[in-house]
CSV table of C-alpha atoms and ligand atoms in Angstrom, one decimal:
chain,number,residue,atom,x,y,z
E,1,MET,CA,-7.8,-26.5,-6.9
E,2,LEU,CA,-6.8,-23.2,-7.3
E,3,THR,CA,-5.7,-22.1,-10.6
E,4,CYS,CA,-4.4,-19.2,-11.8
E,5,PRO,CA,-6.1,-16.9,-14.0
E,6,GLU,CA,-4.2,-16.1,-17.6
E,7,PRO,CA,-4.1,-12.2,-18.1
E,8,ALA,CA,-7.0,-12.7,-21.2
E,9,GLU,CA,-9.0,-14.4,-18.4
E,10,ASN,CA,-9.2,-12.3,-15.9
E,11,PRO,CA,-6.8,-8.6,-16.4
E,12,VAL,CA,-8.1,-7.3,-13.1
E,13,LEU,CA,-5.5,-9.7,-11.7
E,14,TRP,CA,-2.7,-8.6,-13.7
E,15,PRO,CA,-0.5,-5.4,-14.6
E,16,GLY,CA,-2.3,-3.7,-17.7
E,17,GLY,CA,0.7,-4.9,-19.7
E,18,ALA,CA,0.8,-8.4,-18.9
E,19,LYS,CA,-0.2,-11.3,-21.8
E,20,ARG,CA,1.1,-15.2,-22.5
E,21,GLU,CA,3.0,-14.2,-25.5
E,22,GLU,CA,2.7,-17.0,-28.3
E,23,ASP,CA,6.2,-18.7,-27.1
E,24,GLY,CA,3.9,-19.6,-24.1
E,25,GLN,CA,6.0,-16.5,-21.7
E,26,LEU,CA,4.7,-14.4,-19.9
E,27,SER,CA,5.6,-10.7,-21.1
E,28,PHE,CA,5.0,-7.7,-18.9
E,29,ALA,CA,5.1,-4.2,-20.8
E,30,GLY,CA,6.3,-5.6,-23.8
E,31,GLN,CA,8.8,-7.6,-22.0
E,32,LYS,CA,9.1,-11.6,-21.7
E,33,VAL,CA,10.2,-13.2,-18.7
E,34,THR,CA,13.3,-15.0,-19.4
E,35,GLU,CA,14.9,-11.8,-20.6
E,36,LEU,CA,14.0,-10.3,-17.8
E,37,ALA,CA,15.6,-12.5,-15.7
E,38,GLN,CA,18.2,-12.8,-17.4
E,39,ARG,CA,19.1,-9.4,-17.2
E,40,PHE,CA,17.8,-8.5,-13.6
E,41,GLY,CA,17.9,-11.9,-11.9
E,42,THR,CA,16.1,-12.8,-9.7
E,43,PRO,CA,13.8,-12.7,-7.5
E,44,SER,CA,13.2,-9.5,-8.7
E,45,TYR,CA,9.5,-7.1,-8.4
E,46,LEU,CA,8.9,-6.4,-12.4
E,47,PHE,CA,6.3,-2.8,-11.9
E,48,ASP,CA,4.3,-1.5,-14.3
E,49,LEU,CA,5.3,2.2,-15.0
E,50,ASP,CA,2.7,2.9,-17.4
E,51,ASP,CA,-0.3,1.2,-15.6
E,52,PHE,CA,0.7,2.7,-11.7
E,53,ALA,CA,0.0,6.4,-14.2
E,54,ALA,CA,-2.9,5.0,-15.3
E,55,ARG,CA,-4.5,3.6,-12.3
E,56,ALA,CA,-3.4,7.4,-10.6
E,57,LYS,CA,-5.2,8.8,-13.7
E,58,THR,CA,-8.3,6.8,-13.1
E,59,ILE,CA,-8.6,7.0,-9.4
E,60,ALA,CA,-8.2,10.7,-9.9
E,61,SER,CA,-10.7,11.3,-12.2
E,62,ALA,CA,-13.1,8.8,-10.3
E,63,MET,CA,-12.8,10.8,-7.8
E,64,ALA,CA,-13.1,14.2,-9.5
E,65,GLU,CA,-16.1,13.0,-11.3
E,66,GLU,CA,-18.3,12.0,-8.1
E,67,PHE,CA,-17.3,14.7,-6.1
E,68,TRP,CA,-17.8,17.4,-9.0
E,69,GLU,CA,-18.9,21.1,-8.1
E,70,GLY,CA,-22.3,20.5,-9.8
E,71,TYR,CA,-23.2,17.9,-7.5
E,72,GLY,CA,-23.0,20.6,-4.4
E,73,PHE,CA,-18.9,19.2,-3.6
E,74,SER,CA,-15.7,20.9,-3.9
E,75,GLY,CA,-13.8,18.1,-5.8
E,76,ALA,CA,-11.4,15.5,-4.3
E,77,ASN,CA,-7.9,14.6,-3.2
E,78,VAL,CA,-6.8,11.9,-3.6
E,79,TYR,CA,-3.2,10.9,-1.5
E,80,TYR,CA,-0.9,8.5,-2.1
E,81,ALA,CA,-0.2,6.2,0.8
E,82,GLY,CA,3.3,5.6,0.2
E,83,LYS,CA,3.6,2.7,3.1
E,84,ALA,CA,2.5,0.5,-0.3
E,85,PHE,CA,5.6,1.3,-2.0
E,86,LEU,CA,7.6,4.6,-2.7
E,87,CYS,CA,10.5,5.4,-4.7
E,88,THR,CA,10.9,8.8,-7.0
E,89,ALA,CA,10.3,6.7,-10.0
E,90,LEU,CA,6.7,6.6,-8.9
E,91,GLY,CA,6.8,11.0,-8.8
E,92,GLU,CA,5.7,12.0,-12.4
E,93,ALA,CA,2.8,9.6,-12.3
E,94,ILE,CA,1.9,10.9,-8.9
E,95,THR,CA,1.7,14.9,-10.2
E,96,LYS,CA,0.6,14.3,-13.6
E,97,ALA,CA,-2.3,12.9,-12.0
E,98,GLY,CA,-2.5,15.8,-9.6
E,99,MET,CA,-2.7,13.1,-6.4
E,100,GLY,CA,-0.3,13.9,-3.1
E,101,ILE,CA,1.7,11.6,-1.2
E,102,ASP,CA,0.9,10.6,2.4
E,103,THR,CA,3.7,9.7,4.5
E,104,ALA,CA,4.2,7.8,7.8
E,105,SER,CA,7.8,8.4,9.1
E,106,LEU,CA,10.8,10.1,8.3
E,107,GLY,CA,12.0,7.5,5.6
E,108,GLU,CA,8.7,8.0,4.0
E,109,LEU,CA,8.8,12.2,4.2
E,110,THR,CA,12.1,11.7,3.2
E,111,VAL,CA,11.6,10.5,-0.3
E,112,ALA,CA,8.5,12.5,-0.5
E,113,LEU,CA,10.4,15.8,-0.1
E,114,ASN,CA,13.1,14.9,-3.0
E,115,PRO,CA,13.6,17.4,-5.6
E,116,ALA,CA,13.6,14.3,-8.1
E,117,MET,CA,9.9,13.0,-7.3
E,118,GLY,CA,8.8,16.6,-8.1
E,119,ALA,CA,6.0,17.0,-5.4
E,120,ASP,CA,4.2,20.4,-4.0
E,121,PRO,CA,5.7,19.9,-0.3
E,122,GLN,CA,1.7,21.7,0.5
E,123,LYS,CA,0.0,17.9,-1.4
E,124,ILE,CA,2.2,15.9,1.5
E,125,GLY,CA,0.7,14.4,4.3
E,126,LEU,CA,2.7,13.2,7.6
E,127,HIS,CA,0.7,10.0,10.0
E,128,GLY,CA,2.5,8.6,12.5
E,129,ASN,CA,0.6,7.3,16.4
E,130,ASN,CA,4.6,7.7,17.1
E,131,LYS,CA,6.2,10.2,15.1
E,132,SER,CA,9.6,11.1,15.8
E,133,ARG,CA,11.4,14.8,16.4
E,134,GLU,CA,13.6,14.6,13.5
E,135,CYS,CA,10.5,13.9,11.3
E,136,LEU,CA,8.1,16.7,12.6
E,137,ARG,CA,11.1,18.8,12.6
E,138,LEU,CA,11.4,17.9,8.9
E,139,ALA,CA,7.6,18.5,8.5
E,140,LEU,CA,7.9,22.0,9.9
E,141,ARG,CA,10.4,23.2,7.7
E,142,SER,CA,9.7,22.1,4.4
E,143,GLY,CA,6.0,22.9,4.7
E,144,ILE,CA,4.1,20.3,3.9
E,145,GLY,CA,0.4,20.2,3.5
E,146,ARG,CA,-1.5,18.8,7.1
E,147,ILE,CA,0.3,16.6,9.6
E,148,ILE,CA,-2.0,13.9,11.3
E,149,VAL,CA,-1.8,14.1,14.9
E,150,ASP,CA,-2.8,10.5,16.5
E,151,SER,CA,-2.1,11.6,20.5
E,152,LEU,CA,-2.8,14.2,23.1
E,153,ASN,CA,0.9,14.6,23.5
E,154,GLU,CA,1.7,14.5,20.0
E,155,ILE,CA,-0.3,18.2,20.3
E,156,ASP,CA,1.9,19.3,23.0
E,157,LEU,CA,4.9,17.9,21.3
E,158,LEU,CA,3.8,20.1,18.0
E,159,GLN,CA,2.9,23.2,18.9
E,160,SER,CA,6.3,23.6,21.2
E,161,LEU,CA,7.6,22.7,17.9
E,162,SER,CA,6.2,25.0,16.0
E,163,GLU,CA,6.7,27.7,18.6
E,164,SER,CA,10.5,26.9,18.7
E,165,GLU,CA,10.5,27.0,14.7
E,166,ASN,CA,7.8,30.0,14.8
E,167,THR,CA,5.2,28.3,12.3
E,168,THR,CA,1.9,27.5,12.2
E,169,PRO,CA,1.4,24.1,10.6
E,170,PRO,CA,-2.1,22.3,9.3
E,171,VAL,CA,-3.0,19.9,11.3
E,172,MET,CA,-6.0,17.0,11.2
E,173,VAL,CA,-6.9,14.5,13.8
E,174,ARG,CA,-6.9,11.3,13.6
E,175,VAL,CA,-10.1,10.0,14.6
E,176,THR,CA,-11.0,6.4,15.9
E,177,THR,CA,-14.5,5.6,14.1
E,178,GLY,CA,-14.9,2.4,16.1
E,179,VAL,CA,-15.7,1.0,12.5
E,180,HIS,CA,-13.7,-2.2,12.3
E,181,ALA,CA,-13.1,-3.1,8.6
E,182,GLY,CA,-10.4,-5.5,6.4
E,183,GLY,CA,-9.2,-8.3,6.3
E,184,HIS,CA,-6.9,-9.6,8.9
E,185,SER,CA,-7.0,-7.5,12.3
E,186,PHE,CA,-3.6,-6.4,12.0
E,187,ILE,CA,-4.5,-4.2,9.2
E,188,ALA,CA,-7.8,-2.9,10.7
E,189,THR,CA,-7.1,0.3,12.6
E,190,ALA,CA,-10.5,2.3,13.6
E,191,HIS,CA,-11.7,-0.1,15.9
E,192,GLU,CA,-11.0,1.1,19.4
E,193,ASP,CA,-9.0,-1.6,21.2
E,194,GLN,CA,-5.5,-0.8,18.7
E,195,LYS,CA,-3.1,2.7,19.1
E,196,PHE,CA,-4.1,4.1,16.0
E,197,GLY,CA,-5.9,7.3,16.2
E,198,LEU,CA,-8.3,9.3,19.1
E,199,SER,CA,-11.5,8.0,19.8
E,200,LEU,CA,-14.8,9.1,19.4
E,201,ALA,CA,-16.4,7.0,21.7
E,202,SER,CA,-14.1,8.1,24.6
E,203,GLY,CA,-14.2,11.5,24.1
E,204,ALA,CA,-10.0,11.4,23.2
E,205,ALA,CA,-11.4,13.0,19.8
E,206,LEU,CA,-12.9,15.8,21.3
E,207,GLU,CA,-10.1,17.1,23.5
E,208,ALA,CA,-8.2,17.1,21.1
E,209,VAL,CA,-10.0,19.3,18.8
E,210,GLU,CA,-10.1,21.6,21.5
E,211,LYS,CA,-6.7,21.1,22.5
E,212,ILE,CA,-5.6,21.9,19.0
E,213,ILE,CA,-7.8,25.2,18.9
E,214,ALA,CA,-6.7,26.4,21.8
E,215,ALA,CA,-3.1,25.8,20.7
E,216,PRO,CA,-1.4,28.6,19.6
E,217,ASN,CA,0.6,27.6,17.1
E,218,LEU,CA,-1.6,24.8,15.6
E,219,LYS,CA,-4.2,24.8,12.5
E,220,LEU,CA,-6.7,23.4,12.6
E,221,VAL,CA,-8.0,21.5,8.7
E,222,GLY,CA,-9.4,18.6,9.1
E,223,LEU,CA,-11.0,15.4,10.4
E,224,HIS,CA,-9.1,12.3,9.4
E,225,SER,CA,-10.6,8.7,9.6
E,226,HIS,CA,-9.1,5.2,7.9
E,227,ILE,CA,-10.6,1.9,9.0
E,228,GLY,CA,-8.6,-0.6,7.8
E,229,SER,CA,-6.8,-3.2,4.4
E,230,GLN,CA,-8.0,-4.4,1.4
E,231,ILE,CA,-11.9,-3.5,2.6
E,232,LYS,CA,-14.8,-4.9,0.2
E,233,ASP,CA,-17.4,-4.3,2.0
E,234,LEU,CA,-18.3,-0.4,0.9
E,235,ALA,CA,-20.3,-0.3,3.8
E,236,SER,CA,-17.6,0.1,6.2
E,237,PHE,CA,-16.7,3.5,4.9
E,238,GLN,CA,-20.9,4.4,4.6
E,239,VAL,CA,-20.8,4.3,8.6
E,240,ALA,CA,-17.5,5.6,9.2
E,241,ALA,CA,-18.6,8.6,6.9
E,242,GLU,CA,-21.1,9.0,8.8
E,243,ARG,CA,-19.5,9.2,12.1
E,244,LEU,CA,-17.0,11.5,10.7
E,245,LEU,CA,-19.1,13.8,9.2
E,246,ALA,CA,-21.6,13.9,12.4
E,247,PHE,CA,-17.9,14.4,14.8
E,248,ARG,CA,-17.6,17.2,12.4
E,249,ALA,CA,-20.6,18.9,13.2
E,250,GLN,CA,-20.1,19.3,16.5
E,251,VAL,CA,-16.7,20.2,16.4
E,252,GLN,CA,-17.9,23.4,14.1
E,253,ARG,CA,-20.5,24.3,17.1
E,254,LEU,CA,-17.1,24.8,18.6
E,255,GLY,CA,-16.6,27.8,15.6
E,256,GLU,CA,-14.7,25.9,13.3
E,257,ALA,CA,-14.7,25.7,10.7
E,258,VAL,CA,-13.1,22.1,9.5
E,259,PRO,CA,-12.5,22.4,6.1
E,260,GLU,CA,-11.4,18.9,4.9
E,261,VAL,CA,-12.6,15.4,5.5
E,262,ASP,CA,-10.1,12.6,4.3
E,263,LEU,CA,-11.8,9.1,4.9
E,264,GLY,CA,-8.1,7.3,4.7
E,265,GLY,CA,-7.2,4.8,2.6
E,266,GLY,CA,-7.9,0.6,2.5
E,267,LEU,CA,-9.7,0.2,-1.3
E,268,ALA,CA,-9.3,-3.9,-1.8
E,269,ILE,CA,-7.7,-5.2,-5.1
E,270,SER,CA,-7.7,-8.5,-6.4
E,271,TYR,CA,-5.2,-11.2,-5.4
E,272,GLN,CA,-6.3,-14.3,-7.4
E,273,GLY,CA,-8.4,-12.8,-9.0
E,274,GLU,CA,-11.6,-12.5,-7.0
E,275,GLU,CA,-13.7,-9.8,-7.8
E,276,VAL,CA,-13.6,-6.3,-6.4
E,277,PRO,CA,-15.3,-2.7,-6.4
E,278,THR,CA,-14.0,-0.4,-9.0
E,279,ALA,CA,-12.3,3.0,-8.3
E,280,SER,CA,-15.5,4.0,-9.6
E,281,GLU,CA,-18.3,2.7,-7.2
E,282,TYR,CA,-15.8,3.5,-4.8
E,283,ALA,CA,-15.8,6.6,-5.6
E,284,ARG,CA,-19.6,6.6,-6.2
E,285,SER,CA,-20.5,5.0,-3.0
E,286,LEU,CA,-18.5,7.8,-1.2
E,287,ALA,CA,-19.9,10.7,-2.8
E,288,ALA,CA,-23.1,9.4,-2.0
E,289,SER,CA,-22.5,8.9,1.5
E,290,VAL,CA,-21.0,12.1,2.3
E,291,LYS,CA,-23.5,13.9,1.3
E,292,LYS,CA,-26.3,12.0,3.2
E,293,ALA,CA,-24.3,12.3,6.5
E,294,CYS,CA,-23.8,15.6,5.9
E,295,GLU,CA,-27.2,16.4,5.3
E,296,GLN,CA,-28.0,14.0,8.5
E,297,ALA,CA,-25.7,16.0,10.2
E,298,GLY,CA,-27.4,19.4,8.5
E,299,THR,CA,-23.5,21.1,7.5
E,300,ASP,CA,-22.3,22.1,4.5
E,301,ILE,CA,-19.6,19.3,2.7
E,302,PRO,CA,-16.2,19.6,3.3
E,303,HIS,CA,-13.2,18.5,0.4
E,304,ILE,CA,-13.0,15.4,0.6
E,305,SER,CA,-9.8,13.6,0.7
E,306,ILE,CA,-8.7,9.6,0.5
E,307,GLU,CA,-5.5,7.8,0.5
E,308,PRO,CA,-5.0,4.5,-0.9
E,309,GLY,CA,-1.6,2.8,-1.2
E,310,ARG,CA,-2.4,-0.3,-2.2
E,311,TRP,CA,-4.9,0.3,-4.9
E,312,LEU,CA,-2.3,2.0,-6.6
E,313,ALA,CA,0.7,-0.4,-6.5
E,314,GLY,CA,-0.5,-3.6,-5.3
E,315,PRO,CA,-1.8,-4.9,-9.1
E,316,VAL,CA,0.9,-3.0,-11.1
E,317,CYS,CA,3.4,-5.4,-9.7
E,318,VAL,CA,4.4,-8.8,-9.9
E,319,SER,CA,7.2,-10.9,-8.2
E,320,LEU,CA,9.2,-13.1,-10.5
E,321,TYR,CA,11.3,-15.7,-9.2
E,322,GLN,CA,13.3,-19.1,-10.5
E,323,VAL,CA,12.4,-22.6,-9.6
E,324,GLY,CA,15.0,-24.7,-7.7
E,325,THR,CA,14.1,-27.6,-5.8
E,326,VAL,CA,10.7,-29.9,-6.6
E,327,LYS,CA,10.3,-32.4,-4.1
E,328,ASP,CA,7.2,-34.4,-3.8
E,329,VAL,CA,6.1,-34.9,-0.5
E,330,GLN,CA,3.3,-37.9,0.9
E,331,LEU,CA,0.6,-36.4,3.0
E,332,GLU,CA,-1.3,-38.3,5.5
E,333,ASP,CA,-4.1,-39.3,2.7
E,334,GLY,CA,-1.7,-40.8,0.7
E,335,SER,CA,-2.0,-37.8,-1.7
E,336,ILE,CA,0.8,-36.0,-3.0
E,337,ARG,CA,1.6,-32.3,-2.4
E,338,LYS,CA,4.2,-31.2,-4.7
E,339,TYR,CA,6.6,-28.6,-2.7
E,340,VAL,CA,8.2,-25.9,-5.2
E,341,SER,CA,10.7,-23.9,-4.0
E,342,VAL,CA,11.5,-20.6,-5.0
E,343,ASP,CA,14.7,-18.6,-4.6
E,344,GLY,CA,12.8,-15.3,-3.0
E,345,GLY,CA,10.4,-16.4,-0.4
E,346,MET,CA,8.8,-14.7,2.7
E,347,SER,CA,11.7,-12.2,3.2
E,348,ASP,CA,10.1,-10.6,0.1
E,349,ASN,CA,6.9,-11.2,1.0
E,350,ILE,CA,6.2,-11.0,4.0
E,351,ARG,CA,2.2,-11.1,3.4
E,352,PRO,CA,1.2,-14.6,3.3
E,353,ALA,CA,3.4,-15.5,6.6
E,354,LEU,CA,1.8,-12.6,9.0
E,355,TYR,CA,-1.3,-12.1,7.7
E,356,ASP,CA,-2.1,-15.5,5.3
E,357,ALA,CA,-3.0,-13.2,2.5
E,358,GLY,CA,-3.7,-15.7,-0.2
E,359,TYR,CA,-1.6,-15.5,-3.7
E,360,VAL,CA,-1.6,-17.9,-6.7
E,361,ALA,CA,1.3,-18.3,-8.7
E,362,THR,CA,1.7,-19.0,-12.4
E,363,LEU,CA,4.2,-20.8,-14.6
E,364,ALA,CA,5.4,-18.0,-16.3
E,365,SER,CA,8.6,-19.1,-19.1
E,366,ARG,CA,6.7,-21.8,-20.9
E,367,VAL,CA,3.5,-22.8,-21.2
E,368,SER,CA,2.9,-27.5,-20.4
E,369,ASP,CA,0.4,-29.7,-21.9
E,370,ALA,CA,1.2,-31.6,-18.9
E,371,PRO,CA,-1.6,-32.2,-16.3
E,372,ALA,CA,-2.0,-29.9,-13.6
E,373,ALA,CA,-0.5,-31.1,-10.0
E,374,SER,CA,-1.3,-30.1,-6.4
E,375,CYS,CA,1.7,-27.9,-5.0
E,376,ARG,CA,2.9,-25.5,-2.7
E,377,VAL,CA,5.2,-22.9,-3.6
E,378,VAL,CA,7.5,-22.0,-1.0
E,379,GLY,CA,10.6,-19.7,-0.3
E,380,MET,CA,14.0,-20.4,0.5
E,381,HIS,CA,14.2,-19.5,4.0
E,382,CYS,CA,15.4,-22.0,7.1
E,383,GLU,CA,11.2,-21.6,8.4
E,384,SER,CA,8.5,-24.2,7.6
E,385,GLY,CA,6.0,-21.6,7.4
E,386,ASP,CA,7.8,-19.5,4.4
E,387,ILE,CA,5.2,-20.8,2.3
E,388,LEU,CA,4.0,-18.0,-0.6
E,389,VAL,CA,1.1,-20.1,-2.2
E,390,PRO,CA,0.0,-23.3,0.6
E,391,GLU,CA,-1.8,-24.6,-2.6
E,392,ILE,CA,-2.1,-24.1,-6.3
E,393,ALA,CA,-2.3,-26.2,-9.3
E,394,LEU,CA,0.5,-26.5,-11.2
E,395,PRO,CA,1.9,-28.3,-14.6
E,396,ALA,CA,2.9,-31.6,-13.0
E,397,ASP,CA,6.2,-31.2,-15.0
E,398,ILE,CA,7.4,-28.1,-13.2
E,399,ARG,CA,11.2,-28.6,-12.6
E,400,ALA,CA,14.2,-26.2,-11.8
E,401,GLY,CA,15.2,-23.4,-14.0
E,402,ASP,CA,10.5,-23.0,-14.6
E,403,LEU,CA,10.2,-19.0,-14.0
E,404,LEU,CA,7.1,-18.8,-11.9
E,405,VAL,CA,5.3,-15.2,-11.2
E,406,ILE,CA,3.0,-14.5,-8.1
E,407,PRO,CA,1.1,-11.7,-9.3
E,408,ALA,CA,-0.5,-8.3,-7.6
E,409,THR,CA,2.9,-7.8,-5.0
E,410,GLY,CA,3.3,-4.3,-5.9
E,411,ALA,CA,1.9,-3.0,-2.1
E,412,TYR,CA,3.5,-4.2,0.7
E,413,GLY,CA,6.0,-6.1,-1.1
E,414,ARG,CA,9.2,-4.4,-1.3
E,415,ALA,CA,7.8,-2.5,1.1
E,416,MET,CA,7.6,-4.9,3.4
E,417,ALA,CA,10.9,-6.9,3.0
E,418,SER,CA,13.5,-8.2,4.9
E,419,ASN,CA,17.1,-9.4,5.0
E,420,TYR,CA,15.9,-12.4,7.2
E,421,ASN,CA,18.9,-15.0,6.4
E,422,LEU,CA,21.1,-12.3,5.4
E,423,VAL,CA,19.4,-12.3,1.9
E,424,PRO,CA,19.9,-9.1,0.0
E,425,ARG,CA,16.3,-8.0,-1.2
E,426,PRO,CA,15.6,-8.1,-5.0
E,427,GLY,CA,15.1,-5.4,-6.7
E,428,VAL,CA,12.0,-3.4,-8.2
E,429,VAL,CA,12.3,-3.6,-12.1
E,430,GLY,CA,10.5,-0.5,-13.3
E,431,LEU,CA,8.8,-1.3,-16.8
E,432,SER,CA,7.3,0.9,-19.6
E,433,ARG,CA,6.3,0.7,-23.3
E,434,LYS,CA,7.8,3.8,-24.0
E,435,ALA,CA,11.6,2.9,-22.5
E,436,SER,CA,13.7,0.3,-22.2
E,437,PRO,CA,13.0,-1.7,-18.5
E,438,ARG,CA,15.8,-0.3,-15.8
E,439,TYR,CA,15.7,-0.4,-12.2
E,440,ILE,CA,13.5,1.8,-10.2
E,441,VAL,CA,15.1,0.4,-6.8
E,442,ALA,CA,18.6,-1.0,-7.1
E,443,ARG,CA,19.0,-5.0,-6.1
E,444,GLU,CA,20.5,-5.2,-2.8
E,445,THR,CA,24.1,-7.0,-2.9
E,446,VAL,CA,26.3,-8.8,-0.1
E,447,ASP,CA,28.2,-5.9,-0.1
E,448,ASP,CA,25.1,-4.3,1.4
E,449,LEU,CA,24.6,-6.2,3.9
E,450,LEU,CA,28.3,-6.7,5.0
E,451,ARG,CA,28.6,-2.4,4.7
E,452,LEU,CA,26.2,-2.7,8.0
E,453,ASP,CA,28.1,-5.3,10.0
E,454,ILE,CA,31.2,-3.5,11.8
E,455,GLY,CA,32.6,-5.7,13.6
E,456,ALA,CA,33.7,-6.3,17.5
E,457,VAL,CA,35.8,-2.6,16.4
E,458,GLY,CA,37.8,-2.6,19.7
E,459,LEU,CA,35.2,-4.6,22.4
E,460,SER,CA,36.5,-8.3,21.6
E,461,GLN,CA,39.5,-9.2,24.3
V,501,LIG,N1,-3.8,5.9,5.0
V,501,LIG,C1,-3.7,5.4,6.5
V,501,LIG,C2,-3.4,6.8,7.6
V,501,LIG,C3,-3.1,4.1,6.5
V,501,LIG,O1,-2.7,3.8,7.9
V,501,LIG,C4,-2.6,3.1,5.3
V,501,LIG,C5,-2.4,1.7,5.6
V,501,LIG,C6,-2.9,3.7,3.9
V,501,LIG,C7,-3.8,4.9,4.1
V,501,LIG,C8,-2.9,3.2,2.8
V,501,LIG,O2,-3.7,2.0,2.8
V,501,LIG,P1,-4.5,1.0,2.2
V,501,LIG,O3,-5.4,2.1,0.8
V,501,LIG,O4,-3.1,1.0,1.0
V,501,LIG,O5,-4.9,-0.3,2.4
V,501,LIG,N2,1.0,-4.3,5.6
V,501,LIG,C9,-0.8,-3.9,5.0
V,501,LIG,C10,-1.3,-3.3,5.2
V,501,LIG,C11,-1.4,-2.1,5.7
V,501,LIG,C12,-1.9,-1.0,5.9
V,501,LIG,C13,-1.3,0.8,7.1
V,501,LIG,N3,-2.3,1.3,7.0
V,501,LIG,C14,-0.4,-5.4,4.2
V,501,LIG,O6,-0.1,-5.6,4.0
V,501,LIG,O7,-2.1,-5.6,4.4
């Protein structure tokens, strides 16, 4: 039966500031879960801002070390992929680490450009396979550092918008390298039969490059590849780097410099205590791949950038729930499964239902000597598939009022939350050893939902 490792046993799974206190409670950045639950309610996302800042520094310095000038590189930039979870409270950590921000919608771009974020527009990128005119216009007017074009249509649109805005934006081409990597097929993004990027194999990538070169208002600054997400196998990045850098050599033969290559995000994190590559291992393998691929292609080494999202936000946050109903259900083989219902579910974490993503859960408000029981942690939604953890060992005396924690929910948790069953989305509580906890994203209320429900307004008879 799957068990949840304690913070002391397996720190990779937990935020840096996680601890089991002497009274049996879990604490995060020195804050005990019962106090947090009392003050902020449940469910809540508990987000360790100190750990986020530490991870930002770790990955930025791992990349700087491996892509050091002395080794023949010209440094490397890290762009935080805001789709994993973006709010202005992250700005300080991002800018202090010298990172940029990668955005993929008007909303993300607007948050990234918010002065409260403190980000330099030059260090903001914009992705998207179907960017709106409004979003592209904002990108042009705010002078962001890179627009990553994803289709031939977009090149025409961007050229005409740039001409009317009288600007010459730096653009990169999102190249589909044909490498299939990552967990679920929904999150793999560089195989051929999917919506992202311009294919190397079909020649669309080359056509895009030629179109950009011919476009008077567009400036080609680089090539981009993102092969998927939650990738544990570093060899996939190697193949993608080889293909992308060989393509760069081809583009250079057209007389273009192509100063930058972005190898995307996709670094895996631990969800259940499993081992994953460290930031240094990832950076070292990437640097070796880049060097080898440039040697093979007979070119100079471009400036490299990457776009991790999950790796930064995922492990620094846990979901805090309160147990309500506990129900013993007899299975066909006669055994008993305890259904432990919590006060959130698929609306605050859609990943198990959408991708079969595995998580673990632990009793957070106390420890217990009761024997382990086979439990299924389920949410409160009207769906039998509203399962957060299909099978996990929890103490047999688990009961209403207990607090449960699910680790590693910072990436694609709040970011993908919904209002299914008209459930308000939980708030994100920012934790730091240097200050008292406070919301960094407020809890939604039923009033927030009602505000959007404007009634029949004259449509009814
Ligand atoms: N760059 C681009 C162009 C991307 O499309 C993505 C993720 C990233 C960077 C960041 O990837 P990361 O380092 O976070 O793996 N909702 C899914 C993940 C979708 C990722 C989409 N693109 C999940 O919950 O697993």
